[in-house]
Amino acid sequence: MNAMKASTYRHIGNIAHAAVLGSIGIYGYSILQLLDEFRPNDNHHVNTNNHLFQVDPHWLENGFCMPHAEIPNFTTHERCGYFMILASLLGFLLLSSLPDTHDKMSNARERTQWALFGAIGHACGHIILAVTKRHGLLPSGDVSAVDEFLAEHRNWVTFAKHLPGYFLFWIPLIKTYMTNVSRANVMGFAFLVMVGAMQFPLKFGFSYTLIVLFAGQALDQLLFLRKEKKENLEFMVWPLVTLLPNFFISVMESMWCGASGRREDPFWLGDLFERHGHLVFDGYMAISYTIYYLICWFGNNVSVKMKTV
């Protein structure tokens, strides 16, 4: 019976991670289609319907959903950053409060700690963007780093200013998502990711980062995690509570930003994103890791108590 349960956990977890990769592939393909139409100078006639899903034009303006048009862009970044830091710190507090009553909880604890550190890194990215936007240090969101590099006649200072982000942002953040990959491989992958990010307009940086991190973590779990570490509740629950819901919330944000006035969206999701914007995604992401740990903690404790009765 235990062998059957372990096998079930492993198969469901593998299927869920494969579903993440498939969904990310569809989403990434649609964003690439959008870029093909967005690069011409006639930006005002981008066809948002000629894709696998309909992109909300207000999401297209910034690459994420702002709560209200009259609120400055940096305010949205600050709200997301501060909320994620607070939620992550509360998650660490909960982890320190709940005892490890089951030997398998060490895997869940390690996974949750890495994820919370990643959430804090994500939050710092929002706060940095808030500061740079407030002081006008970033170019237009329609411009990519490569466009800026070429416009300045291949000024290598323009390229070099992205190197701090490579060491302080991409390497630590990717490592928190790909915990089973060696640091050397993470550094190589992070460099490719940074170069890839330079090809995209800045406004699509969020979508690009989401695709890279979620696909990277799914590959990490499918290919680099040992089989015996997959045969438990912790492996199965992770993608079902964190990756898949976070991904679908992101897609809903790009479709139902709400400011467009459409009301055919299900469950009035447009109203939710119109009022709270990108905070809906970041808010769930930050608390999903703690929810995951609680599910694992209660699941393992219930199983232990049932065995002792």
PDB file of C-alpha atoms in Angstrom:
ATOM      1  CA  MET A   1       0.000   0.000   0.000  1.00  0.00           C
ATOM      2  CA  ASN A   2       2.814   2.414   0.895  1.00  0.00           C
ATOM      3  CA  ALA A   3       4.584   1.619  -2.386  1.00  0.00           C
ATOM      4  CA  MET A   4       1.376   2.323  -4.304  1.00  0.00           C
ATOM      5  CA  LYS A   5       0.871   5.613  -2.478  1.00  0.00           C
ATOM      6  CA  ALA A   6       4.472   6.669  -3.126  1.00  0.00           C
ATOM      7  CA  SER A   7       4.109   5.824  -6.807  1.00  0.00           C
ATOM      8  CA  THR A   8       0.855   7.816  -6.993  1.00  0.00           C
ATOM      9  CA  TYR A   9       2.505  10.857  -5.437  1.00  0.00           C
ATOM     10  CA  ARG A  10       5.375  10.653  -7.934  1.00  0.00           C
ATOM     11  CA  HIS A  11       3.175  10.210 -11.013  1.00  0.00           C
ATOM     12  CA  ILE A  12       0.750  13.000 -10.110  1.00  0.00           C
ATOM     13  CA  GLY A  13       3.645  15.341  -9.318  1.00  0.00           C
ATOM     14  CA  ASN A  14       5.382  14.530 -12.604  1.00  0.00           C
ATOM     15  CA  ILE A  15       2.156  15.072 -14.569  1.00  0.00           C
ATOM     16  CA  ALA A  16       1.557  18.410 -12.820  1.00  0.00           C
ATOM     17  CA  HIS A  17       5.092  19.613 -13.573  1.00  0.00           C
ATOM     18  CA  ALA A  18       4.704  18.511 -17.198  1.00  0.00           C
ATOM     19  CA  ALA A  19       1.444  20.486 -17.321  1.00  0.00           C
ATOM     20  CA  VAL A  20       3.365  23.531 -16.086  1.00  0.00           C
ATOM     21  CA  LEU A  21       5.871  23.147 -18.940  1.00  0.00           C
ATOM     22  CA  GLY A  22       3.097  22.730 -21.512  1.00  0.00           C
ATOM     23  CA  SER A  23       1.173  25.751 -20.238  1.00  0.00           C
ATOM     24  CA  ILE A  24       4.320  27.870 -20.125  1.00  0.00           C
ATOM     25  CA  GLY A  25       5.108  26.864 -23.700  1.00  0.00           C
ATOM     26  CA  ILE A  26       1.674  27.983 -24.919  1.00  0.00           C
ATOM     27  CA  TYR A  27       1.908  31.241 -22.989  1.00  0.00           C
ATOM     28  CA  GLY A  28       5.438  31.933 -24.240  1.00  0.00           C
ATOM     29  CA  TYR A  29       4.438  31.233 -27.848  1.00  0.00           C
ATOM     30  CA  SER A  30       1.579  33.713 -27.562  1.00  0.00           C
ATOM     31  CA  ILE A  31       3.866  36.397 -26.107  1.00  0.00           C
ATOM     32  CA  LEU A  32       6.313  35.851 -28.980  1.00  0.00           C
ATOM     33  CA  GLN A  33       3.457  36.303 -31.440  1.00  0.00           C
ATOM     34  CA  LEU A  34       2.598  39.528 -29.680  1.00  0.00           C
ATOM     35  CA  LEU A  35       6.194  40.741 -29.980  1.00  0.00           C
ATOM     36  CA  ASP A  36       6.212  40.080 -33.724  1.00  0.00           C
ATOM     37  CA  GLU A  37       3.341  42.532 -34.101  1.00  0.00           C
ATOM     38  CA  PHE A  38       4.587  44.922 -31.466  1.00  0.00           C
ATOM     39  CA  ARG A  39       8.016  45.652 -32.913  1.00  0.00           C
ATOM     40  CA  PRO A  40       6.804  47.732 -35.917  1.00  0.00           C
ATOM     41  CA  ASN A  41       6.623  51.476 -35.364  1.00  0.00           C
ATOM     42  CA  ASP A  42       2.837  51.538 -35.686  1.00  0.00           C
ATOM     43  CA  ASN A  43       2.294  50.520 -32.082  1.00  0.00           C
ATOM     44  CA  HIS A  44      -1.271  51.753 -31.924  1.00  0.00           C
ATOM     45  CA  HIS A  45      -2.620  49.003 -34.153  1.00  0.00           C
ATOM     46  CA  VAL A  46      -1.412  45.910 -32.381  1.00  0.00           C
ATOM     47  CA  ASN A  47      -3.888  43.081 -32.922  1.00  0.00           C
ATOM     48  CA  THR A  48      -4.465  41.686 -29.436  1.00  0.00           C
ATOM     49  CA  ASN A  49      -6.916  39.055 -30.694  1.00  0.00           C
ATOM     50  CA  ASN A  50      -4.628  37.222 -33.123  1.00  0.00           C
ATOM     51  CA  HIS A  51      -3.200  34.950 -30.420  1.00  0.00           C
ATOM     52  CA  LEU A  52      -4.027  31.837 -28.461  1.00  0.00           C
ATOM     53  CA  PHE A  53      -5.828  34.100 -25.987  1.00  0.00           C
ATOM     54  CA  GLN A  54      -7.044  37.687 -26.056  1.00  0.00           C
ATOM     55  CA  VAL A  55      -4.681  40.141 -24.383  1.00  0.00           C
ATOM     56  CA  ASP A  56      -6.237  43.029 -22.502  1.00  0.00           C
ATOM     57  CA  PRO A  57      -5.038  46.324 -24.066  1.00  0.00           C
ATOM     58  CA  HIS A  58      -4.536  47.901 -20.632  1.00  0.00           C
ATOM     59  CA  TRP A  59      -2.285  45.015 -19.588  1.00  0.00           C
ATOM     60  CA  LEU A  60      -0.377  45.552 -22.828  1.00  0.00           C
ATOM     61  CA  GLU A  61       0.474  49.144 -21.890  1.00  0.00           C
ATOM     62  CA  ASN A  62       2.596  48.106 -18.902  1.00  0.00           C
ATOM     63  CA  GLY A  63       3.070  44.344 -19.149  1.00  0.00           C
ATOM     64  CA  PHE A  64       1.078  43.892 -15.941  1.00  0.00           C
ATOM     65  CA  CYS A  65      -2.204  45.123 -14.498  1.00  0.00           C
ATOM     66  CA  MET A  66      -2.314  48.479 -12.675  1.00  0.00           C
ATOM     67  CA  PRO A  67      -5.139  48.981 -10.164  1.00  0.00           C
ATOM     68  CA  HIS A  68      -6.215  52.369 -11.543  1.00  0.00           C
ATOM     69  CA  ALA A  69      -5.029  54.400 -14.488  1.00  0.00           C
ATOM     70  CA  GLU A  70      -4.528  57.511 -12.359  1.00  0.00           C
ATOM     71  CA  ILE A  71      -2.184  55.760  -9.912  1.00  0.00           C
ATOM     72  CA  PRO A  72       1.500  56.114 -10.918  1.00  0.00           C
ATOM     73  CA  ASN A  73       3.301  53.005 -12.068  1.00  0.00           C
ATOM     74  CA  PHE A  74       5.761  52.948  -9.171  1.00  0.00           C
ATOM     75  CA  THR A  75       2.920  52.744  -6.639  1.00  0.00           C
ATOM     76  CA  THR A  76       1.879  49.352  -8.017  1.00  0.00           C
ATOM     77  CA  HIS A  77       5.463  48.117  -7.729  1.00  0.00           C
ATOM     78  CA  GLU A  78       5.748  49.321  -4.146  1.00  0.00           C
ATOM     79  CA  ARG A  79       2.482  47.699  -3.040  1.00  0.00           C
ATOM     80  CA  CYS A  80       3.545  44.366  -4.537  1.00  0.00           C
ATOM     81  CA  GLY A  81       7.045  44.575  -3.072  1.00  0.00           C
ATOM     82  CA  TYR A  82       6.022  45.475   0.471  1.00  0.00           C
ATOM     83  CA  PHE A  83       3.200  42.918   0.584  1.00  0.00           C
ATOM     84  CA  MET A  84       5.461  40.098  -0.617  1.00  0.00           C
ATOM     85  CA  ILE A  85       8.130  40.933   1.953  1.00  0.00           C
ATOM     86  CA  LEU A  86       5.550  41.004   4.754  1.00  0.00           C
ATOM     87  CA  ALA A  87       3.926  37.732   3.628  1.00  0.00           C
ATOM     88  CA  SER A  88       7.338  36.047   3.311  1.00  0.00           C
ATOM     89  CA  LEU A  89       8.446  37.134   6.773  1.00  0.00           C
ATOM     90  CA  LEU A  90       5.181  35.806   8.223  1.00  0.00           C
ATOM     91  CA  GLY A  91       5.873  32.550   6.364  1.00  0.00           C
ATOM     92  CA  PHE A  92       9.307  32.270   7.971  1.00  0.00           C
ATOM     93  CA  LEU A  93       7.709  32.958  11.357  1.00  0.00           C
ATOM     94  CA  LEU A  94       5.218  30.136  10.811  1.00  0.00           C
ATOM     95  CA  LEU A  95       7.979  27.740   9.786  1.00  0.00           C
ATOM     96  CA  SER A  96       9.857  28.487  12.991  1.00  0.00           C
ATOM     97  CA  SER A  97       6.703  27.988  15.063  1.00  0.00           C
ATOM     98  CA  LEU A  98       5.611  24.589  13.703  1.00  0.00           C
ATOM     99  CA  PRO A  99       7.741  21.651  14.880  1.00  0.00           C
ATOM    100  CA  ASP A 100       8.999  19.007  12.437  1.00  0.00           C
ATOM    101  CA  THR A 101       6.853  16.137  13.689  1.00  0.00           C
ATOM    102  CA  HIS A 102       7.550  14.002  10.625  1.00  0.00           C
ATOM    103  CA  ASP A 103      10.875  13.173   9.007  1.00  0.00           C
ATOM    104  CA  LYS A 104       9.551  14.028   5.530  1.00  0.00           C
ATOM    105  CA  MET A 105       8.816  17.593   6.600  1.00  0.00           C
ATOM    106  CA  SER A 106      12.476  18.468   6.139  1.00  0.00           C
ATOM    107  CA  ASN A 107      11.928  18.350   2.356  1.00  0.00           C
ATOM    108  CA  ALA A 108       8.867  20.597   2.595  1.00  0.00           C
ATOM    109  CA  ARG A 109      10.675  22.983   4.921  1.00  0.00           C
ATOM    110  CA  GLU A 110      13.696  23.296   2.616  1.00  0.00           C
ATOM    111  CA  ARG A 111      11.472  23.793  -0.438  1.00  0.00           C
ATOM    112  CA  THR A 112       9.388  26.446   1.345  1.00  0.00           C
ATOM    113  CA  GLN A 113      12.431  28.316   2.653  1.00  0.00           C
ATOM    114  CA  TRP A 114      13.953  28.558  -0.831  1.00  0.00           C
ATOM    115  CA  ALA A 115      10.610  29.748  -2.217  1.00  0.00           C
ATOM    116  CA  LEU A 116      10.231  32.423   0.471  1.00  0.00           C
ATOM    117  CA  PHE A 117      13.743  33.699  -0.240  1.00  0.00           C
ATOM    118  CA  GLY A 118      12.763  33.812  -3.915  1.00  0.00           C
ATOM    119  CA  ALA A 119       9.627  35.791  -3.049  1.00  0.00           C
ATOM    120  CA  ILE A 120      11.742  38.336  -1.155  1.00  0.00           C
ATOM    121  CA  GLY A 121      14.028  38.621  -4.199  1.00  0.00           C
ATOM    122  CA  HIS A 122      10.942  39.132  -6.367  1.00  0.00           C
ATOM    123  CA  ALA A 123       9.761  41.833  -3.958  1.00  0.00           C
ATOM    124  CA  CYS A 124      13.133  43.596  -4.061  1.00  0.00           C
ATOM    125  CA  GLY A 125      12.874  43.639  -7.853  1.00  0.00           C
ATOM    126  CA  HIS A 126       9.545  45.487  -7.588  1.00  0.00           C
ATOM    127  CA  ILE A 127      10.979  48.007  -5.130  1.00  0.00           C
ATOM    128  CA  ILE A 128      14.043  48.617  -7.324  1.00  0.00           C
ATOM    129  CA  LEU A 129      11.743  49.196 -10.301  1.00  0.00           C
ATOM    130  CA  ALA A 130       9.711  51.632  -8.222  1.00  0.00           C
ATOM    131  CA  VAL A 131      12.811  53.663  -7.352  1.00  0.00           C
ATOM    132  CA  THR A 132      14.230  53.653 -10.888  1.00  0.00           C
ATOM    133  CA  LYS A 133      10.896  54.617 -12.439  1.00  0.00           C
ATOM    134  CA  ARG A 134      10.371  57.389  -9.910  1.00  0.00           C
ATOM    135  CA  HIS A 135      13.745  58.917 -10.749  1.00  0.00           C
ATOM    136  CA  GLY A 136      13.454  58.304 -14.488  1.00  0.00           C
ATOM    137  CA  LEU A 137      16.420  55.937 -14.635  1.00  0.00           C
ATOM    138  CA  LEU A 138      14.739  53.427 -16.949  1.00  0.00           C
ATOM    139  CA  PRO A 139      13.998  53.976 -20.642  1.00  0.00           C
ATOM    140  CA  SER A 140      10.533  53.570 -22.089  1.00  0.00           C
ATOM    141  CA  GLY A 141       8.894  50.202 -21.502  1.00  0.00           C
ATOM    142  CA  ASP A 142       8.605  49.780 -25.274  1.00  0.00           C
ATOM    143  CA  VAL A 143      12.416  49.726 -25.606  1.00  0.00           C
ATOM    144  CA  SER A 144      14.557  46.629 -25.145  1.00  0.00           C
ATOM    145  CA  ALA A 145      18.123  46.653 -23.849  1.00  0.00           C
ATOM    146  CA  VAL A 146      19.340  45.678 -27.332  1.00  0.00           C
ATOM    147  CA  ASP A 147      17.466  48.625 -28.875  1.00  0.00           C
ATOM    148  CA  GLU A 148      19.079  50.938 -26.322  1.00  0.00           C
ATOM    149  CA  PHE A 149      22.497  49.394 -27.018  1.00  0.00           C
ATOM    150  CA  LEU A 150      22.169  49.909 -30.781  1.00  0.00           C
ATOM    151  CA  ALA A 151      20.739  53.410 -30.405  1.00  0.00           C
ATOM    152  CA  GLU A 152      23.826  54.414 -28.435  1.00  0.00           C
ATOM    153  CA  HIS A 153      26.138  53.100 -31.187  1.00  0.00           C
ATOM    154  CA  ARG A 154      27.042  49.892 -29.356  1.00  0.00           C
ATOM    155  CA  ASN A 155      28.090  51.663 -26.197  1.00  0.00           C
ATOM    156  CA  TRP A 156      29.380  48.824 -24.008  1.00  0.00           C
ATOM    157  CA  VAL A 157      28.584  50.838 -20.881  1.00  0.00           C
ATOM    158  CA  THR A 158      24.943  50.251 -21.775  1.00  0.00           C
ATOM    159  CA  PHE A 159      25.572  46.493 -21.759  1.00  0.00           C
ATOM    160  CA  ALA A 160      27.763  46.577 -18.648  1.00  0.00           C
ATOM    161  CA  LYS A 161      25.055  48.206 -16.534  1.00  0.00           C
ATOM    162  CA  HIS A 162      23.094  44.948 -16.782  1.00  0.00           C
ATOM    163  CA  LEU A 163      25.883  42.942 -15.123  1.00  0.00           C
ATOM    164  CA  PRO A 164      24.912  43.872 -11.527  1.00  0.00           C
ATOM    165  CA  GLY A 165      21.468  42.450 -12.281  1.00  0.00           C
ATOM    166  CA  TYR A 166      23.127  39.228 -13.428  1.00  0.00           C
ATOM    167  CA  PHE A 167      24.975  38.742 -10.132  1.00  0.00           C
ATOM    168  CA  LEU A 168      22.452  40.268  -7.718  1.00  0.00           C
ATOM    169  CA  PHE A 169      19.145  39.314  -9.354  1.00  0.00           C
ATOM    170  CA  TRP A 170      19.266  36.522 -11.922  1.00  0.00           C
ATOM    171  CA  ILE A 171      21.731  34.137 -10.257  1.00  0.00           C
ATOM    172  CA  PRO A 172      20.163  34.217  -6.748  1.00  0.00           C
ATOM    173  CA  LEU A 173      16.591  34.148  -8.065  1.00  0.00           C
ATOM    174  CA  ILE A 174      17.152  31.277 -10.489  1.00  0.00           C
ATOM    175  CA  LYS A 175      18.973  29.289  -7.795  1.00  0.00           C
ATOM    176  CA  THR A 176      15.950  29.567  -5.476  1.00  0.00           C
ATOM    177  CA  TYR A 177      13.838  27.968  -8.226  1.00  0.00           C
ATOM    178  CA  MET A 178      16.391  25.398  -9.395  1.00  0.00           C
ATOM    179  CA  THR A 179      17.706  24.123  -6.081  1.00  0.00           C
ATOM    180  CA  ASN A 180      18.896  20.764  -7.441  1.00  0.00           C
ATOM    181  CA  VAL A 181      21.058  22.260 -10.200  1.00  0.00           C
ATOM    182  CA  SER A 182      24.726  23.048  -9.499  1.00  0.00           C
ATOM    183  CA  ARG A 183      25.802  26.663  -9.000  1.00  0.00           C
ATOM    184  CA  ALA A 184      28.029  26.532 -12.077  1.00  0.00           C
ATOM    185  CA  ASN A 185      25.127  25.439 -14.281  1.00  0.00           C
ATOM    186  CA  VAL A 186      22.869  28.051 -12.696  1.00  0.00           C
ATOM    187  CA  MET A 187      25.424  30.765 -13.509  1.00  0.00           C
ATOM    188  CA  GLY A 188      25.576  29.637 -17.143  1.00  0.00           C
ATOM    189  CA  PHE A 189      21.815  29.439 -17.423  1.00  0.00           C
ATOM    190  CA  ALA A 190      21.426  32.836 -15.729  1.00  0.00           C
ATOM    191  CA  PHE A 191      23.737  34.447 -18.291  1.00  0.00           C
ATOM    192  CA  LEU A 192      21.644  33.053 -21.153  1.00  0.00           C
ATOM    193  CA  VAL A 193      18.505  34.264 -19.406  1.00  0.00           C
ATOM    194  CA  MET A 194      19.953  37.766 -18.973  1.00  0.00           C
ATOM    195  CA  VAL A 195      20.918  37.958 -22.651  1.00  0.00           C
ATOM    196  CA  GLY A 196      17.461  36.708 -23.591  1.00  0.00           C
ATOM    197  CA  ALA A 197      15.830  39.342 -21.393  1.00  0.00           C
ATOM    198  CA  MET A 198      17.710  42.043 -23.279  1.00  0.00           C
ATOM    199  CA  GLN A 199      15.824  41.107 -26.460  1.00  0.00           C
ATOM    200  CA  PHE A 200      12.419  41.941 -24.992  1.00  0.00           C
ATOM    201  CA  PRO A 201      10.817  45.348 -24.409  1.00  0.00           C
ATOM    202  CA  LEU A 202      11.097  46.204 -20.716  1.00  0.00           C
ATOM    203  CA  LYS A 203       7.334  46.062 -20.261  1.00  0.00           C
ATOM    204  CA  PHE A 204       7.398  42.316 -20.985  1.00  0.00           C
ATOM    205  CA  GLY A 205      10.078  41.666 -18.375  1.00  0.00           C
ATOM    206  CA  PHE A 206       7.533  40.238 -15.927  1.00  0.00           C
ATOM    207  CA  SER A 207       6.152  37.746 -18.458  1.00  0.00           C
ATOM    208  CA  TYR A 208       9.661  36.729 -19.505  1.00  0.00           C
ATOM    209  CA  THR A 209      10.796  36.210 -15.911  1.00  0.00           C
ATOM    210  CA  LEU A 210       7.677  34.186 -15.108  1.00  0.00           C
ATOM    211  CA  ILE A 211       8.273  31.883 -18.075  1.00  0.00           C
ATOM    212  CA  VAL A 212      11.948  31.368 -17.225  1.00  0.00           C
ATOM    213  CA  LEU A 213      11.468  30.713 -13.509  1.00  0.00           C
ATOM    214  CA  PHE A 214       8.435  28.435 -13.726  1.00  0.00           C
ATOM    215  CA  ALA A 215       9.845  26.436 -16.642  1.00  0.00           C
ATOM    216  CA  GLY A 216      13.207  26.216 -14.859  1.00  0.00           C
ATOM    217  CA  GLN A 217      11.648  24.913 -11.673  1.00  0.00           C
ATOM    218  CA  ALA A 218       9.496  22.361 -13.502  1.00  0.00           C
ATOM    219  CA  LEU A 219      12.593  21.064 -15.327  1.00  0.00           C
ATOM    220  CA  ASP A 220      14.540  21.041 -12.062  1.00  0.00           C
ATOM    221  CA  GLN A 221      11.894  18.867 -10.394  1.00  0.00           C
ATOM    222  CA  LEU A 222      11.386  16.562 -13.366  1.00  0.00           C
ATOM    223  CA  LEU A 223      15.005  15.987 -14.367  1.00  0.00           C
ATOM    224  CA  PHE A 224      17.270  16.713 -11.399  1.00  0.00           C
ATOM    225  CA  LEU A 225      15.283  15.553  -8.367  1.00  0.00           C
ATOM    226  CA  ARG A 226      16.033  11.982  -7.333  1.00  0.00           C
ATOM    227  CA  LYS A 227      13.221   9.443  -7.677  1.00  0.00           C
ATOM    228  CA  GLU A 228      13.029   8.693  -3.963  1.00  0.00           C
ATOM    229  CA  LYS A 229      12.472  12.388  -3.208  1.00  0.00           C
ATOM    230  CA  LYS A 230       9.440  12.408  -5.492  1.00  0.00           C
ATOM    231  CA  GLU A 231       7.572   9.636  -3.700  1.00  0.00           C
ATOM    232  CA  ASN A 232       5.932  11.794  -1.057  1.00  0.00           C
ATOM    233  CA  LEU A 233       3.102  14.234  -0.481  1.00  0.00           C
ATOM    234  CA  GLU A 234       5.454  17.230  -0.640  1.00  0.00           C
ATOM    235  CA  PHE A 235       6.452  16.606  -4.255  1.00  0.00           C
ATOM    236  CA  MET A 236       2.868  16.101  -5.445  1.00  0.00           C
ATOM    237  CA  VAL A 237       1.365  19.112  -3.679  1.00  0.00           C
ATOM    238  CA  TRP A 238       3.981  21.674  -4.757  1.00  0.00           C
ATOM    239  CA  PRO A 239       2.949  22.258  -8.399  1.00  0.00           C
ATOM    240  CA  LEU A 240      -0.757  21.913  -7.577  1.00  0.00           C
ATOM    241  CA  VAL A 241      -0.679  24.674  -4.947  1.00  0.00           C
ATOM    242  CA  THR A 242       2.046  26.993  -6.256  1.00  0.00           C
ATOM    243  CA  LEU A 243       3.140  26.738  -9.901  1.00  0.00           C
ATOM    244  CA  LEU A 244      -0.123  25.938 -11.694  1.00  0.00           C
ATOM    245  CA  PRO A 245      -2.371  28.403  -9.784  1.00  0.00           C
ATOM    246  CA  ASN A 246       0.259  31.157 -10.020  1.00  0.00           C
ATOM    247  CA  PHE A 247       0.597  30.611 -13.745  1.00  0.00           C
ATOM    248  CA  PHE A 248      -3.147  30.670 -14.415  1.00  0.00           C
ATOM    249  CA  ILE A 249      -3.593  33.812 -12.295  1.00  0.00           C
ATOM    250  CA  SER A 250      -0.915  35.447 -14.433  1.00  0.00           C
ATOM    251  CA  VAL A 251      -2.751  34.471 -17.633  1.00  0.00           C
ATOM    252  CA  MET A 252      -6.032  35.775 -16.204  1.00  0.00           C
ATOM    253  CA  GLU A 253      -4.310  39.049 -15.357  1.00  0.00           C
ATOM    254  CA  SER A 254      -3.207  39.503 -18.956  1.00  0.00           C
ATOM    255  CA  MET A 255      -6.705  38.672 -20.244  1.00  0.00           C
ATOM    256  CA  TRP A 256      -9.000  40.316 -17.694  1.00  0.00           C
ATOM    257  CA  CYS A 257      -7.219  43.398 -16.467  1.00  0.00           C
ATOM    258  CA  GLY A 258     -10.705  44.866 -16.038  1.00  0.00           C
ATOM    259  CA  ALA A 259      -9.980  48.431 -17.098  1.00  0.00           C
ATOM    260  CA  SER A 260     -11.180  47.638 -20.624  1.00  0.00           C
ATOM    261  CA  GLY A 261     -14.767  47.572 -19.380  1.00  0.00           C
ATOM    262  CA  ARG A 262     -15.483  44.017 -20.541  1.00  0.00           C
ATOM    263  CA  ARG A 263     -17.922  42.150 -18.362  1.00  0.00           C
ATOM    264  CA  GLU A 264     -18.031  38.734 -20.026  1.00  0.00           C
ATOM    265  CA  ASP A 265     -15.097  37.503 -17.962  1.00  0.00           C
ATOM    266  CA  PRO A 266     -15.990  34.678 -15.533  1.00  0.00           C
ATOM    267  CA  PHE A 267     -16.644  35.434 -11.861  1.00  0.00           C
ATOM    268  CA  TRP A 268     -16.078  39.148 -12.521  1.00  0.00           C
ATOM    269  CA  LEU A 269     -12.349  38.636 -12.497  1.00  0.00           C
ATOM    270  CA  GLY A 270     -12.007  41.923 -14.323  1.00  0.00           C
ATOM    271  CA  ASP A 271     -13.268  43.741 -11.224  1.00  0.00           C
ATOM    272  CA  LEU A 272     -10.748  41.912  -9.043  1.00  0.00           C
ATOM    273  CA  PHE A 273      -7.784  42.891 -11.215  1.00  0.00           C
ATOM    274  CA  GLU A 274      -9.145  46.396 -11.788  1.00  0.00           C
ATOM    275  CA  ARG A 275      -9.216  47.051  -8.044  1.00  0.00           C
ATOM    276  CA  HIS A 276      -6.000  45.330  -7.020  1.00  0.00           C
ATOM    277  CA  GLY A 277      -4.019  44.883 -10.240  1.00  0.00           C
ATOM    278  CA  HIS A 278      -0.796  42.884 -10.241  1.00  0.00           C
ATOM    279  CA  LEU A 279      -1.067  42.524  -6.462  1.00  0.00           C
ATOM    280  CA  VAL A 280      -3.547  39.666  -7.051  1.00  0.00           C
ATOM    281  CA  PHE A 281      -0.782  37.596  -8.632  1.00  0.00           C
ATOM    282  CA  ASP A 282       2.016  38.597  -6.273  1.00  0.00           C
ATOM    283  CA  GLY A 283      -0.248  38.273  -3.250  1.00  0.00           C
ATOM    284  CA  TYR A 284      -1.188  34.680  -4.014  1.00  0.00           C
ATOM    285  CA  MET A 285       2.384  33.799  -4.960  1.00  0.00           C
ATOM    286  CA  ALA A 286       3.680  35.044  -1.600  1.00  0.00           C
ATOM    287  CA  ILE A 287       1.093  33.178   0.495  1.00  0.00           C
ATOM    288  CA  SER A 288       0.991  30.020  -1.665  1.00  0.00           C
ATOM    289  CA  TYR A 289       4.312  28.819  -0.248  1.00  0.00           C
ATOM    290  CA  THR A 290       3.021  29.005   3.307  1.00  0.00           C
ATOM    291  CA  ILE A 291      -0.233  27.319   2.245  1.00  0.00           C
ATOM    292  CA  TYR A 292       1.858  24.536   0.708  1.00  0.00           C
ATOM    293  CA  TYR A 293       3.794  24.012   3.936  1.00  0.00           C
ATOM    294  CA  LEU A 294       0.609  23.948   6.017  1.00  0.00           C
ATOM    295  CA  ILE A 295      -0.959  21.317   3.738  1.00  0.00           C
ATOM    296  CA  CYS A 296       2.145  19.143   4.044  1.00  0.00           C
ATOM    297  CA  TRP A 297       2.341  19.666   7.816  1.00  0.00           C
ATOM    298  CA  PHE A 298      -1.296  18.761   8.441  1.00  0.00           C
ATOM    299  CA  GLY A 299      -1.180  15.896   5.923  1.00  0.00           C
ATOM    300  CA  ASN A 300       1.839  14.286   7.534  1.00  0.00           C
ATOM    301  CA  ASN A 301       0.578  14.839  11.080  1.00  0.00           C
ATOM    302  CA  VAL A 302      -2.793  13.279  10.291  1.00  0.00           C
ATOM    303  CA  SER A 303      -1.110  10.240   8.731  1.00  0.00           C
ATOM    304  CA  VAL A 304       1.152   9.821  11.754  1.00  0.00           C
ATOM    305  CA  LYS A 305      -1.770  10.048  14.187  1.00  0.00           C
ATOM    306  CA  MET A 306      -3.781   7.519  12.163  1.00  0.00           C
ATOM    307  CA  LYS A 307      -0.893   5.051  12.312  1.00  0.00           C
ATOM    308  CA  THR A 308      -0.553   5.438  16.079  1.00  0.00           C
ATOM    309  CA  VAL A 309      -4.253   4.866  16.777  1.00  0.00           C
TER     310      VAL A 309
END
